[in-house]
Amino acid sequence: MNILLIGCGKMGGAMLRQWVRHGEHSFTVADPAADDLPSGVRHVSKATDLPSQAFDVVMIAIKPQAIADVLPDYAHALKEDGTFVSIAAGTSVASLENVVGDAAIVRVMPNMAALVGMGVSGLYANARCTADQTRQIVALIDQTGTCIPVDSEDRIDRLTAVSGSGPGYVFELLRSYVAAAEELGFDHDTARTLVFDTLSGTVEAARQSDQTLEALRNSVTSKNGTTQAGLSALMREGQLDALFQDTLQSAYARAVELK
Ligand SMILES: NC(=O)c1ccc[n+]([C@@H]2O[C@H](COP(=O)([O-])OP(=O)(O)OC[C@H]3O[C@@H](n4cnc5c(N)ncnc54)[C@H](OP(=O)(O)O)[C@@H]3O)[C@@H](O)[C@H]2O)c1
């Protein structure tokens, strides 16, 4: 496919690198600030540099508040049977339709793990998308990690709270875990290795196991041992469950508010 990417910042740039690595599609980036683009990617600074009806996909990766101003200038570049794809948080299909009219529109909620090809994205296609268009975009997003199609925009808002914002929670968890390890006497680099390898190894072990997470936790917790002592503090009065529920509910409420 011939794809136009409008905005190549943190998220658009991370996804572009994965697409270029796969080498299946041609890309043009429209971003006045874009430098250091992967080789083979075309760059334009303004919409008037683009021919009409040249792209199968116009991908919107600018800040949500800029879309109404910027997107109309680029709309002519999409082929008649092309698809608009937006990764903008909190921007509904209805508000995109207000800008580009009645068109095939796909909303994608990616996350920053796309940077290393391990992103997880939700995808919602509006009623104008054909099965073929949806399949093509699912395959495109799969190249950045895992793509999970959903059947309502509300699922996108819920998924935003879980995985879209997820890297923020995990970076903070890592920061706090590493700081606690340093408090126990480890230098920063050793603390990072201990925490990062514990986390990634444990996630992989859980992924490869057919046991429940509760069973796995119990399998490493002997009675009156060190893990039990640590878990008693971590889970005191259900504080961990309450904290995660509050975190996800707050992010979901904000996603709904932003629409
Ligand atoms: N970052 C995330 O974790 C994340 C996760 C999920 C979804 N998203 C969504 O992804 C979108 C982009 O976010 P981001 O974090 O990548 O933001 P970002 O780093 O600020 O990237 C936006 C890019 O668009 C450029 N831009 C500004 N005006 C433009 C114009 N008129 N035409 C073309 N390009 C223009 C910006 O250039 P300047 O810097 O020069 O303004 C910048 O390079 C947002 O809608 C956000 O909601 C982000």
PDB file of C-alpha atoms and ligand atoms in Angstrom:
ATOM      1  CA  MET A   1       0.000   0.000   0.000  1.00  0.00           C
ATOM      2  CA  ASN A   2       0.975   3.604  -0.516  1.00  0.00           C
ATOM      3  CA  ILE A   3       0.684   5.269   2.900  1.00  0.00           C
ATOM      4  CA  LEU A   4       0.785   8.918   3.975  1.00  0.00           C
ATOM      5  CA  LEU A   5       1.758   9.479   7.615  1.00  0.00           C
ATOM      6  CA  ILE A   6       0.741  12.923   8.907  1.00  0.00           C
ATOM      7  CA  GLY A   7       2.879  13.621  11.973  1.00  0.00           C
ATOM      8  CA  CYS A   8       6.009  11.619  12.723  1.00  0.00           C
ATOM      9  CA  GLY A   9       6.688  12.257  16.399  1.00  0.00           C
ATOM     10  CA  LYS A  10       7.103   9.757  19.242  1.00  0.00           C
ATOM     11  CA  MET A  11       4.230   7.416  18.339  1.00  0.00           C
ATOM     12  CA  GLY A  12       4.061   7.825  14.551  1.00  0.00           C
ATOM     13  CA  GLY A  13       7.858   7.531  14.370  1.00  0.00           C
ATOM     14  CA  ALA A  14       7.892   4.349  16.498  1.00  0.00           C
ATOM     15  CA  MET A  15       5.277   2.692  14.281  1.00  0.00           C
ATOM     16  CA  LEU A  16       6.959   3.876  11.069  1.00  0.00           C
ATOM     17  CA  ARG A  17      10.242   2.223  12.060  1.00  0.00           C
ATOM     18  CA  GLN A  18       8.471  -1.150  12.393  1.00  0.00           C
ATOM     19  CA  TRP A  19       6.671  -0.754   9.061  1.00  0.00           C
ATOM     20  CA  VAL A  20       9.885   0.170   7.279  1.00  0.00           C
ATOM     21  CA  ARG A  21      11.609  -2.852   8.867  1.00  0.00           C
ATOM     22  CA  HIS A  22       8.901  -5.118   7.382  1.00  0.00           C
ATOM     23  CA  GLY A  23       9.446  -3.437   4.004  1.00  0.00           C
ATOM     24  CA  GLU A  24       5.995  -4.228   2.621  1.00  0.00           C
ATOM     25  CA  HIS A  25       4.560  -0.726   2.039  1.00  0.00           C
ATOM     26  CA  SER A  26       5.678   2.685   0.676  1.00  0.00           C
ATOM     27  CA  PHE A  27       5.613   5.640   3.049  1.00  0.00           C
ATOM     28  CA  THR A  28       5.451   9.406   2.695  1.00  0.00           C
ATOM     29  CA  VAL A  29       5.742  11.498   5.846  1.00  0.00           C
ATOM     30  CA  ALA A  30       4.125  14.918   6.142  1.00  0.00           C
ATOM     31  CA  ASP A  31       5.657  16.633   9.155  1.00  0.00           C
ATOM     32  CA  PRO A  32       7.408  19.997   9.037  1.00  0.00           C
ATOM     33  CA  ALA A  33       9.757  18.923  11.839  1.00  0.00           C
ATOM     34  CA  ALA A  34      10.628  15.398  10.668  1.00  0.00           C
ATOM     35  CA  ASP A  35      14.340  14.790  10.353  1.00  0.00           C
ATOM     36  CA  ASP A  36      16.190  11.516  10.600  1.00  0.00           C
ATOM     37  CA  LEU A  37      13.521   9.548   8.704  1.00  0.00           C
ATOM     38  CA  PRO A  38      14.327   5.924   7.838  1.00  0.00           C
ATOM     39  CA  SER A  39      15.824   5.586   4.366  1.00  0.00           C
ATOM     40  CA  GLY A  40      13.340   5.064   1.558  1.00  0.00           C
ATOM     41  CA  VAL A  41      10.676   7.205   3.256  1.00  0.00           C
ATOM     42  CA  ARG A  42       9.570  10.232   1.253  1.00  0.00           C
ATOM     43  CA  HIS A  43       9.169  13.545   3.074  1.00  0.00           C
ATOM     44  CA  VAL A  44       6.897  16.495   2.310  1.00  0.00           C
ATOM     45  CA  SER A  45       6.559  19.649   4.393  1.00  0.00           C
ATOM     46  CA  LYS A  46       3.200  20.803   3.097  1.00  0.00           C
ATOM     47  CA  ALA A  47      -0.025  19.333   1.750  1.00  0.00           C
ATOM     48  CA  THR A  48       0.223  21.167  -1.569  1.00  0.00           C
ATOM     49  CA  ASP A  49       3.301  19.054  -2.379  1.00  0.00           C
ATOM     50  CA  LEU A  50       1.062  15.970  -2.619  1.00  0.00           C
ATOM     51  CA  PRO A  51      -0.847  14.740  -5.677  1.00  0.00           C
ATOM     52  CA  SER A  52      -4.583  14.036  -5.363  1.00  0.00           C
ATOM     53  CA  GLN A  53      -5.877  10.515  -4.723  1.00  0.00           C
ATOM     54  CA  ALA A  54      -2.396   9.031  -4.428  1.00  0.00           C
ATOM     55  CA  PHE A  55      -2.640   7.111  -1.132  1.00  0.00           C
ATOM     56  CA  ASP A  56      -4.416   3.932  -0.024  1.00  0.00           C
ATOM     57  CA  VAL A  57      -4.095   5.033   3.602  1.00  0.00           C
ATOM     58  CA  VAL A  58      -3.851   8.463   5.223  1.00  0.00           C
ATOM     59  CA  MET A  59      -2.590   7.896   8.759  1.00  0.00           C
ATOM     60  CA  ILE A  60      -3.212  10.670  11.296  1.00  0.00           C
ATOM     61  CA  ALA A  61      -0.526  10.791  14.009  1.00  0.00           C
ATOM     62  CA  ILE A  62      -0.600  14.451  15.082  1.00  0.00           C
ATOM     63  CA  LYS A  63      -1.897  15.780  18.412  1.00  0.00           C
ATOM     64  CA  PRO A  64      -5.701  15.495  18.676  1.00  0.00           C
ATOM     65  CA  GLN A  65      -6.222  19.264  19.013  1.00  0.00           C
ATOM     66  CA  ALA A  66      -4.449  19.884  15.644  1.00  0.00           C
ATOM     67  CA  ILE A  67      -6.582  17.473  13.579  1.00  0.00           C
ATOM     68  CA  ALA A  68      -9.439  19.836  12.656  1.00  0.00           C
ATOM     69  CA  ASP A  69      -6.934  22.425  11.363  1.00  0.00           C
ATOM     70  CA  VAL A  70      -4.463  20.138   9.614  1.00  0.00           C
ATOM     71  CA  LEU A  71      -6.375  17.151   8.206  1.00  0.00           C
ATOM     72  CA  PRO A  72      -8.633  18.990   5.685  1.00  0.00           C
ATOM     73  CA  ASP A  73      -5.513  20.084   3.745  1.00  0.00           C
ATOM     74  CA  TYR A  74      -4.432  16.445   3.283  1.00  0.00           C
ATOM     75  CA  ALA A  75      -7.831  14.798   2.658  1.00  0.00           C
ATOM     76  CA  HIS A  76      -7.498  15.175  -1.151  1.00  0.00           C
ATOM     77  CA  ALA A  77      -4.485  12.848  -1.110  1.00  0.00           C
ATOM     78  CA  LEU A  78      -6.558   9.764  -0.196  1.00  0.00           C
ATOM     79  CA  LYS A  79      -7.811   7.512  -3.012  1.00  0.00           C
ATOM     80  CA  GLU A  80     -11.573   7.240  -3.335  1.00  0.00           C
ATOM     81  CA  ASP A  81     -11.492   3.681  -1.961  1.00  0.00           C
ATOM     82  CA  GLY A  82      -8.796   4.559   0.615  1.00  0.00           C
ATOM     83  CA  THR A  83      -8.910   4.506   4.410  1.00  0.00           C
ATOM     84  CA  PHE A  84      -8.276   7.205   7.001  1.00  0.00           C
ATOM     85  CA  VAL A  85      -6.540   5.739  10.053  1.00  0.00           C
ATOM     86  CA  SER A  86      -6.235   7.792  13.232  1.00  0.00           C
ATOM     87  CA  ILE A  87      -4.091   6.967  16.250  1.00  0.00           C
ATOM     88  CA  ALA A  88      -5.146  10.149  18.085  1.00  0.00           C
ATOM     89  CA  ALA A  89      -6.255   9.545  21.665  1.00  0.00           C
ATOM     90  CA  GLY A  90      -9.725  10.746  22.604  1.00  0.00           C
ATOM     91  CA  THR A  91     -10.745  11.634  19.043  1.00  0.00           C
ATOM     92  CA  SER A  92     -13.971   9.853  18.099  1.00  0.00           C
ATOM     93  CA  VAL A  93     -14.915   8.581  14.661  1.00  0.00           C
ATOM     94  CA  ALA A  94     -17.781  11.110  14.716  1.00  0.00           C
ATOM     95  CA  SER A  95     -15.368  14.006  15.187  1.00  0.00           C
ATOM     96  CA  LEU A  96     -13.144  12.679  12.376  1.00  0.00           C
ATOM     97  CA  GLU A  97     -16.249  12.394  10.157  1.00  0.00           C
ATOM     98  CA  ASN A  98     -16.939  16.042  10.937  1.00  0.00           C
ATOM     99  CA  VAL A  99     -13.559  16.850   9.418  1.00  0.00           C
ATOM    100  CA  VAL A 100     -13.349  14.489   6.402  1.00  0.00           C
ATOM    101  CA  GLY A 101     -17.024  13.666   5.823  1.00  0.00           C
ATOM    102  CA  ASP A 102     -18.507  10.268   5.129  1.00  0.00           C
ATOM    103  CA  ALA A 103     -15.405   8.084   4.679  1.00  0.00           C
ATOM    104  CA  ALA A 104     -13.845   4.775   5.680  1.00  0.00           C
ATOM    105  CA  ILE A 105     -12.234   5.563   9.041  1.00  0.00           C
ATOM    106  CA  VAL A 106     -10.301   3.295  11.397  1.00  0.00           C
ATOM    107  CA  ARG A 107      -9.408   4.323  14.947  1.00  0.00           C
ATOM    108  CA  VAL A 108      -6.335   2.685  16.386  1.00  0.00           C
ATOM    109  CA  MET A 109      -5.124   2.991  19.967  1.00  0.00           C
ATOM    110  CA  PRO A 110      -1.458   1.942  19.960  1.00  0.00           C
ATOM    111  CA  ASN A 111       1.078   1.999  22.770  1.00  0.00           C
ATOM    112  CA  MET A 112       4.730   2.962  23.012  1.00  0.00           C
ATOM    113  CA  ALA A 113       5.939  -0.650  23.070  1.00  0.00           C
ATOM    114  CA  ALA A 114       5.556  -0.370  19.268  1.00  0.00           C
ATOM    115  CA  LEU A 115       9.015   1.189  19.506  1.00  0.00           C
ATOM    116  CA  VAL A 116      10.455  -2.335  19.849  1.00  0.00           C
ATOM    117  CA  GLY A 117       7.820  -4.106  17.739  1.00  0.00           C
ATOM    118  CA  MET A 118       5.975  -5.295  20.869  1.00  0.00           C
ATOM    119  CA  GLY A 119       3.109  -2.805  20.901  1.00  0.00           C
ATOM    120  CA  VAL A 120      -0.477  -3.797  21.561  1.00  0.00           C
ATOM    121  CA  SER A 121      -3.165  -1.817  19.742  1.00  0.00           C
ATOM    122  CA  GLY A 122      -6.951  -1.744  19.724  1.00  0.00           C
ATOM    123  CA  LEU A 123      -8.667  -1.142  16.386  1.00  0.00           C
ATOM    124  CA  TYR A 124     -12.181   0.006  15.584  1.00  0.00           C
ATOM    125  CA  ALA A 125     -13.420   0.349  11.983  1.00  0.00           C
ATOM    126  CA  ASN A 126     -16.491   2.436  11.123  1.00  0.00           C
ATOM    127  CA  ALA A 127     -19.380   1.077   9.054  1.00  0.00           C
ATOM    128  CA  ARG A 128     -17.939   2.533   5.824  1.00  0.00           C
ATOM    129  CA  CYS A 129     -14.913   0.208   5.991  1.00  0.00           C
ATOM    130  CA  THR A 130     -15.175  -2.921   3.847  1.00  0.00           C
ATOM    131  CA  ALA A 131     -13.966  -6.253   5.267  1.00  0.00           C
ATOM    132  CA  ASP A 132     -10.917  -5.957   2.966  1.00  0.00           C
ATOM    133  CA  GLN A 133     -10.042  -2.455   4.204  1.00  0.00           C
ATOM    134  CA  THR A 134     -10.309  -3.587   7.833  1.00  0.00           C
ATOM    135  CA  ARG A 135      -8.177  -6.679   7.149  1.00  0.00           C
ATOM    136  CA  GLN A 136      -5.478  -4.529   5.492  1.00  0.00           C
ATOM    137  CA  ILE A 137      -5.280  -2.144   8.437  1.00  0.00           C
ATOM    138  CA  VAL A 138      -5.283  -4.981  11.007  1.00  0.00           C
ATOM    139  CA  ALA A 139      -2.345  -6.539   9.110  1.00  0.00           C
ATOM    140  CA  LEU A 140      -0.558  -3.160   9.031  1.00  0.00           C
ATOM    141  CA  ILE A 141      -0.981  -2.607  12.780  1.00  0.00           C
ATOM    142  CA  ASP A 142       0.052  -6.224  13.490  1.00  0.00           C
ATOM    143  CA  GLN A 143       3.483  -5.280  12.117  1.00  0.00           C
ATOM    144  CA  THR A 144       3.967  -3.052  15.186  1.00  0.00           C
ATOM    145  CA  GLY A 145       3.117  -5.854  17.659  1.00  0.00           C
ATOM    146  CA  THR A 146      -0.353  -7.248  18.319  1.00  0.00           C
ATOM    147  CA  CYS A 147      -3.622  -5.812  16.989  1.00  0.00           C
ATOM    148  CA  ILE A 148      -6.928  -6.416  18.783  1.00  0.00           C
ATOM    149  CA  PRO A 149     -10.014  -5.459  16.708  1.00  0.00           C
ATOM    150  CA  VAL A 150     -12.987  -4.331  18.838  1.00  0.00           C
ATOM    151  CA  ASP A 151     -16.608  -3.770  17.857  1.00  0.00           C
ATOM    152  CA  SER A 152     -17.361  -0.457  19.592  1.00  0.00           C
ATOM    153  CA  GLU A 153     -15.621   2.818  20.283  1.00  0.00           C
ATOM    154  CA  ASP A 154     -16.313   2.381  23.982  1.00  0.00           C
ATOM    155  CA  ARG A 155     -13.981  -0.646  23.880  1.00  0.00           C
ATOM    156  CA  ILE A 156     -11.298   1.688  22.457  1.00  0.00           C
ATOM    157  CA  ASP A 157     -11.752   4.029  25.448  1.00  0.00           C
ATOM    158  CA  ARG A 158     -11.496   1.073  27.861  1.00  0.00           C
ATOM    159  CA  LEU A 159      -8.475  -0.310  26.037  1.00  0.00           C
ATOM    160  CA  THR A 160      -6.855   3.163  26.132  1.00  0.00           C
ATOM    161  CA  ALA A 161      -7.002   2.948  29.939  1.00  0.00           C
ATOM    162  CA  VAL A 162      -5.431  -0.530  30.004  1.00  0.00           C
ATOM    163  CA  SER A 163      -2.816  -0.619  27.231  1.00  0.00           C
ATOM    164  CA  GLY A 164      -2.672   2.833  25.594  1.00  0.00           C
ATOM    165  CA  SER A 165      -1.691   4.458  28.885  1.00  0.00           C
ATOM    166  CA  GLY A 166      -0.126   1.211  30.151  1.00  0.00           C
ATOM    167  CA  PRO A 167       3.528   1.992  29.388  1.00  0.00           C
ATOM    168  CA  GLY A 168       3.213   5.059  31.643  1.00  0.00           C
ATOM    169  CA  TYR A 169       2.092   2.870  34.565  1.00  0.00           C
ATOM    170  CA  VAL A 170       4.813   0.306  33.893  1.00  0.00           C
ATOM    171  CA  PHE A 171       7.598   2.916  33.648  1.00  0.00           C
ATOM    172  CA  GLU A 172       6.436   4.280  37.003  1.00  0.00           C
ATOM    173  CA  LEU A 173       6.267   0.782  38.534  1.00  0.00           C
ATOM    174  CA  LEU A 174       9.803   0.122  37.317  1.00  0.00           C
ATOM    175  CA  ARG A 175      11.031   3.449  38.690  1.00  0.00           C
ATOM    176  CA  SER A 176       9.560   2.736  42.107  1.00  0.00           C
ATOM    177  CA  TYR A 177      10.787  -0.916  42.184  1.00  0.00           C
ATOM    178  CA  VAL A 178      14.325   0.152  41.164  1.00  0.00           C
ATOM    179  CA  ALA A 179      14.340   2.949  43.783  1.00  0.00           C
ATOM    180  CA  ALA A 180      13.347   0.425  46.483  1.00  0.00           C
ATOM    181  CA  ALA A 181      16.147  -1.916  45.352  1.00  0.00           C
ATOM    182  CA  GLU A 182      18.610   0.987  45.627  1.00  0.00           C
ATOM    183  CA  GLU A 183      17.317   1.649  49.152  1.00  0.00           C
ATOM    184  CA  LEU A 184      18.299  -1.960  49.963  1.00  0.00           C
ATOM    185  CA  GLY A 185      21.891  -1.138  49.041  1.00  0.00           C
ATOM    186  CA  PHE A 186      22.277  -1.869  45.306  1.00  0.00           C
ATOM    187  CA  ASP A 187      23.860   0.603  42.890  1.00  0.00           C
ATOM    188  CA  HIS A 188      21.521   1.945  40.206  1.00  0.00           C
ATOM    189  CA  ASP A 189      22.754  -0.270  37.344  1.00  0.00           C
ATOM    190  CA  THR A 190      22.556  -3.460  39.396  1.00  0.00           C
ATOM    191  CA  ALA A 191      19.114  -2.473  40.710  1.00  0.00           C
ATOM    192  CA  ARG A 192      17.900  -1.917  37.109  1.00  0.00           C
ATOM    193  CA  THR A 193      19.223  -5.337  36.013  1.00  0.00           C
ATOM    194  CA  LEU A 194      17.647  -7.109  38.996  1.00  0.00           C
ATOM    195  CA  VAL A 195      14.262  -5.452  38.492  1.00  0.00           C
ATOM    196  CA  PHE A 196      14.086  -5.483  34.664  1.00  0.00           C
ATOM    197  CA  ASP A 197      15.175  -9.132  34.373  1.00  0.00           C
ATOM    198  CA  THR A 198      12.833 -10.200  37.161  1.00  0.00           C
ATOM    199  CA  LEU A 199       9.952  -8.490  35.409  1.00  0.00           C
ATOM    200  CA  SER A 200      10.603  -9.631  31.844  1.00  0.00           C
ATOM    201  CA  GLY A 201      11.499 -13.202  32.913  1.00  0.00           C
ATOM    202  CA  THR A 202       8.381 -13.478  35.075  1.00  0.00           C
ATOM    203  CA  VAL A 203       6.122 -12.132  32.307  1.00  0.00           C
ATOM    204  CA  GLU A 204       7.593 -14.674  29.881  1.00  0.00           C
ATOM    205  CA  ALA A 205       7.188 -17.539  32.385  1.00  0.00           C
ATOM    206  CA  ALA A 206       3.525 -16.530  32.933  1.00  0.00           C
ATOM    207  CA  ARG A 207       2.967 -16.277  29.169  1.00  0.00           C
ATOM    208  CA  GLN A 208       4.338 -19.790  28.636  1.00  0.00           C
ATOM    209  CA  SER A 209       2.418 -21.354  31.556  1.00  0.00           C
ATOM    210  CA  ASP A 210      -1.120 -22.710  31.449  1.00  0.00           C
ATOM    211  CA  GLN A 211      -1.626 -22.073  35.189  1.00  0.00           C
ATOM    212  CA  THR A 212      -3.619 -19.117  36.522  1.00  0.00           C
ATOM    213  CA  LEU A 213      -1.693 -16.078  37.761  1.00  0.00           C
ATOM    214  CA  GLU A 214      -2.892 -16.814  41.286  1.00  0.00           C
ATOM    215  CA  ALA A 215      -1.593 -20.411  41.077  1.00  0.00           C
ATOM    216  CA  LEU A 216       1.751 -19.180  39.736  1.00  0.00           C
ATOM    217  CA  ARG A 217       2.022 -16.646  42.571  1.00  0.00           C
ATOM    218  CA  ASN A 218       1.222 -19.360  45.138  1.00  0.00           C
ATOM    219  CA  SER A 219       3.764 -21.702  43.540  1.00  0.00           C
ATOM    220  CA  VAL A 220       6.606 -19.293  44.416  1.00  0.00           C
ATOM    221  CA  THR A 221       5.312 -18.409  47.905  1.00  0.00           C
ATOM    222  CA  SER A 222       6.262 -20.754  50.702  1.00  0.00           C
ATOM    223  CA  LYS A 223       4.597 -20.430  54.080  1.00  0.00           C
ATOM    224  CA  ASN A 224       6.357 -17.895  56.328  1.00  0.00           C
ATOM    225  CA  GLY A 225       9.016 -17.341  53.680  1.00  0.00           C
ATOM    226  CA  THR A 226      10.446 -14.140  52.223  1.00  0.00           C
ATOM    227  CA  THR A 227       7.997 -13.884  49.289  1.00  0.00           C
ATOM    228  CA  GLN A 228       5.060 -14.217  51.652  1.00  0.00           C
ATOM    229  CA  ALA A 229       6.471 -11.448  53.833  1.00  0.00           C
ATOM    230  CA  GLY A 230       6.859  -9.185  50.792  1.00  0.00           C
ATOM    231  CA  LEU A 231       3.415 -10.015  49.397  1.00  0.00           C
ATOM    232  CA  SER A 232       1.771  -9.332  52.779  1.00  0.00           C
ATOM    233  CA  ALA A 233       3.058  -5.775  52.564  1.00  0.00           C
ATOM    234  CA  LEU A 234       2.212  -5.395  48.847  1.00  0.00           C
ATOM    235  CA  MET A 235      -1.357  -6.719  49.186  1.00  0.00           C
ATOM    236  CA  ARG A 236      -2.192  -5.286  52.617  1.00  0.00           C
ATOM    237  CA  GLU A 237      -5.964  -4.634  52.934  1.00  0.00           C
ATOM    238  CA  GLY A 238      -6.475  -5.143  49.203  1.00  0.00           C
ATOM    239  CA  GLN A 239      -4.520  -1.961  48.506  1.00  0.00           C
ATOM    240  CA  LEU A 240      -2.947  -3.252  45.279  1.00  0.00           C
ATOM    241  CA  ASP A 241      -6.295  -4.265  43.707  1.00  0.00           C
ATOM    242  CA  ALA A 242      -7.821  -0.956  44.802  1.00  0.00           C
ATOM    243  CA  LEU A 243      -4.902   0.978  43.329  1.00  0.00           C
ATOM    244  CA  PHE A 244      -5.071  -0.758  39.928  1.00  0.00           C
ATOM    245  CA  GLN A 245      -8.850  -0.416  39.768  1.00  0.00           C
ATOM    246  CA  ASP A 246      -8.596   3.275  40.599  1.00  0.00           C
ATOM    247  CA  THR A 247      -5.803   3.773  38.033  1.00  0.00           C
ATOM    248  CA  LEU A 248      -7.712   2.153  35.162  1.00  0.00           C
ATOM    249  CA  GLN A 249     -11.075   3.711  36.071  1.00  0.00           C
ATOM    250  CA  SER A 250      -9.487   7.188  36.234  1.00  0.00           C
ATOM    251  CA  ALA A 251      -7.854   6.753  32.812  1.00  0.00           C
ATOM    252  CA  TYR A 252     -11.112   5.391  31.309  1.00  0.00           C
ATOM    253  CA  ALA A 253     -13.119   8.318  32.745  1.00  0.00           C
ATOM    254  CA  ARG A 254     -10.628  10.741  31.181  1.00  0.00           C
ATOM    255  CA  ALA A 255     -10.807   8.951  27.791  1.00  0.00           C
ATOM    256  CA  VAL A 256     -14.611   9.318  27.835  1.00  0.00           C
ATOM    257  CA  GLU A 257     -14.320  12.975  28.892  1.00  0.00           C
ATOM    258  CA  LEU A 258     -11.891  13.768  26.023  1.00  0.00           C
ATOM    259  CA  LYS A 259     -14.197  12.466  23.246  1.00  0.00           C
TER     260      LYS A 259
HETATM  261  N1  LIG B   1       2.792   8.928  22.724  1.00  0.00           N
HETATM  262  C1  LIG B   1       1.989   7.925  23.057  1.00  0.00           C
HETATM  263  O1  LIG B   1       2.293   7.093  23.941  1.00  0.00           O
HETATM  264  C2  LIG B   1       0.670   7.753  22.350  1.00  0.00           C
HETATM  265  C3  LIG B   1      -0.115   6.606  22.612  1.00  0.00           C
HETATM  266  C4  LIG B   1      -1.322   6.460  21.930  1.00  0.00           C
HETATM  267  C5  LIG B   1      -1.760   7.416  21.015  1.00  0.00           C
HETATM  268  N2  LIG B   1      -0.987   8.518  20.806  1.00  0.00           N
HETATM  269  C6  LIG B   1      -1.474   9.538  19.857  1.00  0.00           C
HETATM  270  O2  LIG B   1      -0.525   9.705  18.828  1.00  0.00           O
HETATM  271  C7  LIG B   1      -0.604  11.039  18.342  1.00  0.00           C
HETATM  272  C8  LIG B   1       0.794  11.623  18.283  1.00  0.00           C
HETATM  273  O3  LIG B   1       1.317  11.637  19.606  1.00  0.00           O
HETATM  274  P1  LIG B   1       2.893  11.738  19.857  1.00  0.00           P
HETATM  275  O4  LIG B   1       3.123  11.372  21.268  1.00  0.00           O
HETATM  276  O5  LIG B   1       3.630  11.014  18.767  1.00  0.00           O
HETATM  277  O6  LIG B   1       3.077  13.330  19.675  1.00  0.00           O
HETATM  278  P2  LIG B   1       4.330  14.108  19.095  1.00  0.00           P
HETATM  279  O7  LIG B   1       5.598  13.411  19.469  1.00  0.00           O
HETATM  280  O8  LIG B   1       4.153  15.541  19.458  1.00  0.00           O
HETATM  281  O9  LIG B   1       4.158  13.935  17.501  1.00  0.00           O
HETATM  282  C9  LIG B   1       3.337  14.729  16.695  1.00  0.00           C
HETATM  283  C10 LIG B   1       4.133  15.123  15.463  1.00  0.00           C
HETATM  284  O10 LIG B   1       3.281  15.843  14.568  1.00  0.00           O
HETATM  285  C11 LIG B   1       4.002  16.975  14.091  1.00  0.00           C
HETATM  286  N3  LIG B   1       3.117  18.010  13.593  1.00  0.00           N
HETATM  287  C12 LIG B   1       2.647  19.108  14.232  1.00  0.00           C
HETATM  288  N4  LIG B   1       1.904  19.854  13.387  1.00  0.00           N
HETATM  289  C13 LIG B   1       1.902  19.201  12.195  1.00  0.00           C
HETATM  290  C14 LIG B   1       1.312  19.492  10.939  1.00  0.00           C
HETATM  291  N5  LIG B   1       0.602  20.601  10.729  1.00  0.00           N
HETATM  292  N6  LIG B   1       1.475  18.598   9.919  1.00  0.00           N
HETATM  293  C15 LIG B   1       2.202  17.490  10.114  1.00  0.00           C
HETATM  294  N7  LIG B   1       2.818  17.187  11.282  1.00  0.00           N
HETATM  295  C16 LIG B   1       2.660  18.024  12.318  1.00  0.00           C
HETATM  296  C17 LIG B   1       4.786  17.401  15.307  1.00  0.00           C
HETATM  297  O11 LIG B   1       5.817  18.308  14.976  1.00  0.00           O
HETATM  298  P3  LIG B   1       6.258  19.377  16.142  1.00  0.00           P
HETATM  299  O12 LIG B   1       6.869  18.584  17.224  1.00  0.00           O
HETATM  300  O13 LIG B   1       7.214  20.263  15.409  1.00  0.00           O
HETATM  301  O14 LIG B   1       4.992  20.092  16.560  1.00  0.00           O
HETATM  302  C18 LIG B   1       5.313  16.043  15.801  1.00  0.00           C
HETATM  303  O15 LIG B   1       6.462  15.640  15.101  1.00  0.00           O
HETATM  304  C19 LIG B   1      -1.518  11.832  19.279  1.00  0.00           C
HETATM  305  O16 LIG B   1      -2.760  12.061  18.655  1.00  0.00           O
HETATM  306  C20 LIG B   1      -1.647  10.924  20.476  1.00  0.00           C
HETATM  307  O17 LIG B   1      -2.931  11.050  21.070  1.00  0.00           O
HETATM  308  C21 LIG B   1       0.224   8.716  21.434  1.00  0.00           C
END
